[in-house]
């Protein structure tokens, strides 16, 4: 089966530390996930994100619920973190978040 890679860059007009803080809080996923996925965090909040943290979610695709578990594979504030799917809807899913200060923002 082929492996796909999606890369997306977004500039945000805020300091790197603030942007990293927002994206490294699992609770904020509800704010940035499309509503039609009915995204739900099952792990009790607040979640202390660090290397090895496990987070359980549920999403619905066309009304069908999918359980999803990710693990924080690396955590390097305020530069980067990686979360990978242990169980879920994808065969393999690794999400690398990298934060770079640029042009007065991130």
mmCIF file of C-alpha atoms in Angstrom:
data_model
loop_
_atom_site.group_PDB
_atom_site.id
_atom_site.type_symbol
_atom_site.label_atom_id
_atom_site.label_comp_id
_atom_site.label_asym_id
_atom_site.label_seq_id
_atom_site.Cartn_x
_atom_site.Cartn_y
_atom_site.Cartn_z
ATOM 1 C CA UNK A 1 0.000 0.000 0.000
ATOM 2 C CA UNK A 2 1.419 3.433 -0.905
ATOM 3 C CA UNK A 3 2.425 5.884 1.816
ATOM 4 C CA UNK A 4 1.208 9.469 1.474
ATOM 5 C CA UNK A 5 2.717 12.585 2.966
ATOM 6 C CA UNK A 6 0.826 15.824 3.400
ATOM 7 C CA UNK A 7 2.763 18.953 4.305
ATOM 8 C CA UNK A 8 1.094 22.254 5.122
ATOM 9 C CA UNK A 9 2.586 25.528 6.330
ATOM 10 C CA UNK A 10 0.597 28.289 7.985
ATOM 11 C CA UNK A 11 1.896 31.633 9.250
ATOM 12 C CA UNK A 12 0.261 32.851 12.466
ATOM 13 C CA UNK A 13 0.831 36.445 13.676
ATOM 14 C CA UNK A 14 1.752 35.451 17.242
ATOM 15 C CA UNK A 15 4.989 34.519 19.044
ATOM 16 C CA UNK A 16 6.188 30.933 18.709
ATOM 17 C CA UNK A 17 5.725 30.205 22.421
ATOM 18 C CA UNK A 18 2.039 31.216 22.316
ATOM 19 C CA UNK A 19 1.361 29.242 19.125
ATOM 20 C CA UNK A 20 3.132 26.159 20.505
ATOM 21 C CA UNK A 21 1.160 26.460 23.740
ATOM 22 C CA UNK A 22 -2.148 26.559 21.837
ATOM 23 C CA UNK A 23 -1.392 23.595 19.552
ATOM 24 C CA UNK A 24 0.121 21.454 22.308
ATOM 25 C CA UNK A 25 -3.084 21.585 24.381
ATOM 26 C CA UNK A 26 -5.251 18.656 23.259
ATOM 27 C CA UNK A 27 -8.340 20.500 24.504
ATOM 28 C CA UNK A 28 -7.911 22.995 21.637
ATOM 29 C CA UNK A 29 -8.431 20.252 19.043
ATOM 30 C CA UNK A 30 -12.174 20.758 19.487
ATOM 31 C CA UNK A 31 -11.726 24.357 18.329
ATOM 32 C CA UNK A 32 -9.850 23.521 15.112
ATOM 33 C CA UNK A 33 -11.439 20.216 14.014
ATOM 34 C CA UNK A 34 -14.272 20.449 11.460
ATOM 35 C CA UNK A 35 -17.628 20.124 13.268
ATOM 36 C CA UNK A 36 -18.907 17.428 10.908
ATOM 37 C CA UNK A 37 -16.375 14.993 12.444
ATOM 38 C CA UNK A 38 -18.091 15.291 15.860
ATOM 39 C CA UNK A 39 -14.632 15.189 17.450
ATOM 40 C CA UNK A 40 -14.599 14.212 21.112
ATOM 41 C CA UNK A 41 -11.673 13.841 23.529
ATOM 42 C CA UNK A 42 -12.239 10.835 25.789
ATOM 43 C CA UNK A 43 -9.147 11.288 27.969
ATOM 44 C CA UNK A 44 -9.958 13.376 31.076
ATOM 45 C CA UNK A 45 -8.763 16.972 30.775
ATOM 46 C CA UNK A 46 -6.572 18.845 31.381
ATOM 47 C CA UNK A 47 -4.050 16.575 29.673
ATOM 48 C CA UNK A 48 -0.392 16.960 30.650
ATOM 49 C CA UNK A 49 1.323 16.697 27.272
ATOM 50 C CA UNK A 50 4.797 15.205 27.391
ATOM 51 C CA UNK A 51 6.683 12.438 25.637
ATOM 52 C CA UNK A 52 4.686 9.209 25.955
ATOM 53 C CA UNK A 53 1.315 10.823 26.776
ATOM 54 C CA UNK A 54 -1.627 8.773 25.455
ATOM 55 C CA UNK A 55 -4.785 10.549 24.286
ATOM 56 C CA UNK A 56 -8.063 8.848 23.369
ATOM 57 C CA UNK A 57 -10.585 10.441 20.993
ATOM 58 C CA UNK A 58 -13.711 9.582 19.078
ATOM 59 C CA UNK A 59 -14.734 10.925 15.690
ATOM 60 C CA UNK A 60 -17.738 10.210 13.493
ATOM 61 C CA UNK A 61 -17.438 9.882 9.745
ATOM 62 C CA UNK A 62 -20.805 9.737 7.972
ATOM 63 C CA UNK A 63 -22.352 8.856 11.331
ATOM 64 C CA UNK A 64 -19.998 5.929 11.986
ATOM 65 C CA UNK A 65 -17.990 6.284 15.231
ATOM 66 C CA UNK A 66 -14.259 5.574 15.221
ATOM 67 C CA UNK A 67 -12.088 5.286 18.309
ATOM 68 C CA UNK A 68 -8.677 6.866 17.990
ATOM 69 C CA UNK A 69 -5.651 6.743 20.282
ATOM 70 C CA UNK A 70 -2.486 8.756 19.816
ATOM 71 C CA UNK A 71 0.813 8.871 21.673
ATOM 72 C CA UNK A 72 3.130 11.846 21.933
ATOM 73 C CA UNK A 73 6.258 10.459 20.296
ATOM 74 C CA UNK A 74 8.452 13.510 20.927
ATOM 75 C CA UNK A 75 7.948 16.806 22.745
ATOM 76 C CA UNK A 76 10.401 19.713 22.415
ATOM 77 C CA UNK A 77 8.778 22.993 23.576
ATOM 78 C CA UNK A 78 8.459 25.463 21.907
ATOM 79 C CA UNK A 79 9.980 23.959 18.748
ATOM 80 C CA UNK A 80 8.131 20.757 17.854
ATOM 81 C CA UNK A 81 6.115 17.740 18.871
ATOM 82 C CA UNK A 82 5.008 14.569 17.113
ATOM 83 C CA UNK A 83 1.883 12.552 17.787
ATOM 84 C CA UNK A 84 1.268 9.175 16.197
ATOM 85 C CA UNK A 85 -1.800 6.995 15.969
ATOM 86 C CA UNK A 86 -1.657 3.748 17.940
ATOM 87 C CA UNK A 87 -5.255 2.747 17.133
ATOM 88 C CA UNK A 88 -7.689 4.439 14.808
ATOM 89 C CA UNK A 89 -9.113 4.943 11.359
ATOM 90 C CA UNK A 90 -5.798 5.116 9.487
ATOM 91 C CA UNK A 91 -3.360 2.369 8.633
ATOM 92 C CA UNK A 92 -0.522 4.698 9.705
ATOM 93 C CA UNK A 93 -0.736 8.276 10.902
ATOM 94 C CA UNK A 94 2.139 10.415 12.209
ATOM 95 C CA UNK A 95 1.564 14.130 12.757
ATOM 96 C CA UNK A 96 4.643 16.310 13.107
ATOM 97 C CA UNK A 97 4.128 19.874 14.351
ATOM 98 C CA UNK A 98 7.088 22.241 13.848
ATOM 99 C CA UNK A 99 7.088 25.859 15.053
ATOM 100 C CA UNK A 100 9.501 28.423 13.581
ATOM 101 C CA UNK A 101 9.693 32.141 14.399
ATOM 102 C CA UNK A 102 9.411 34.081 11.154
ATOM 103 C CA UNK A 103 8.434 37.599 10.040
ATOM 104 C CA UNK A 104 7.270 38.654 13.505
ATOM 105 C CA UNK A 105 5.069 35.587 13.921
ATOM 106 C CA UNK A 106 5.246 31.812 13.724
#
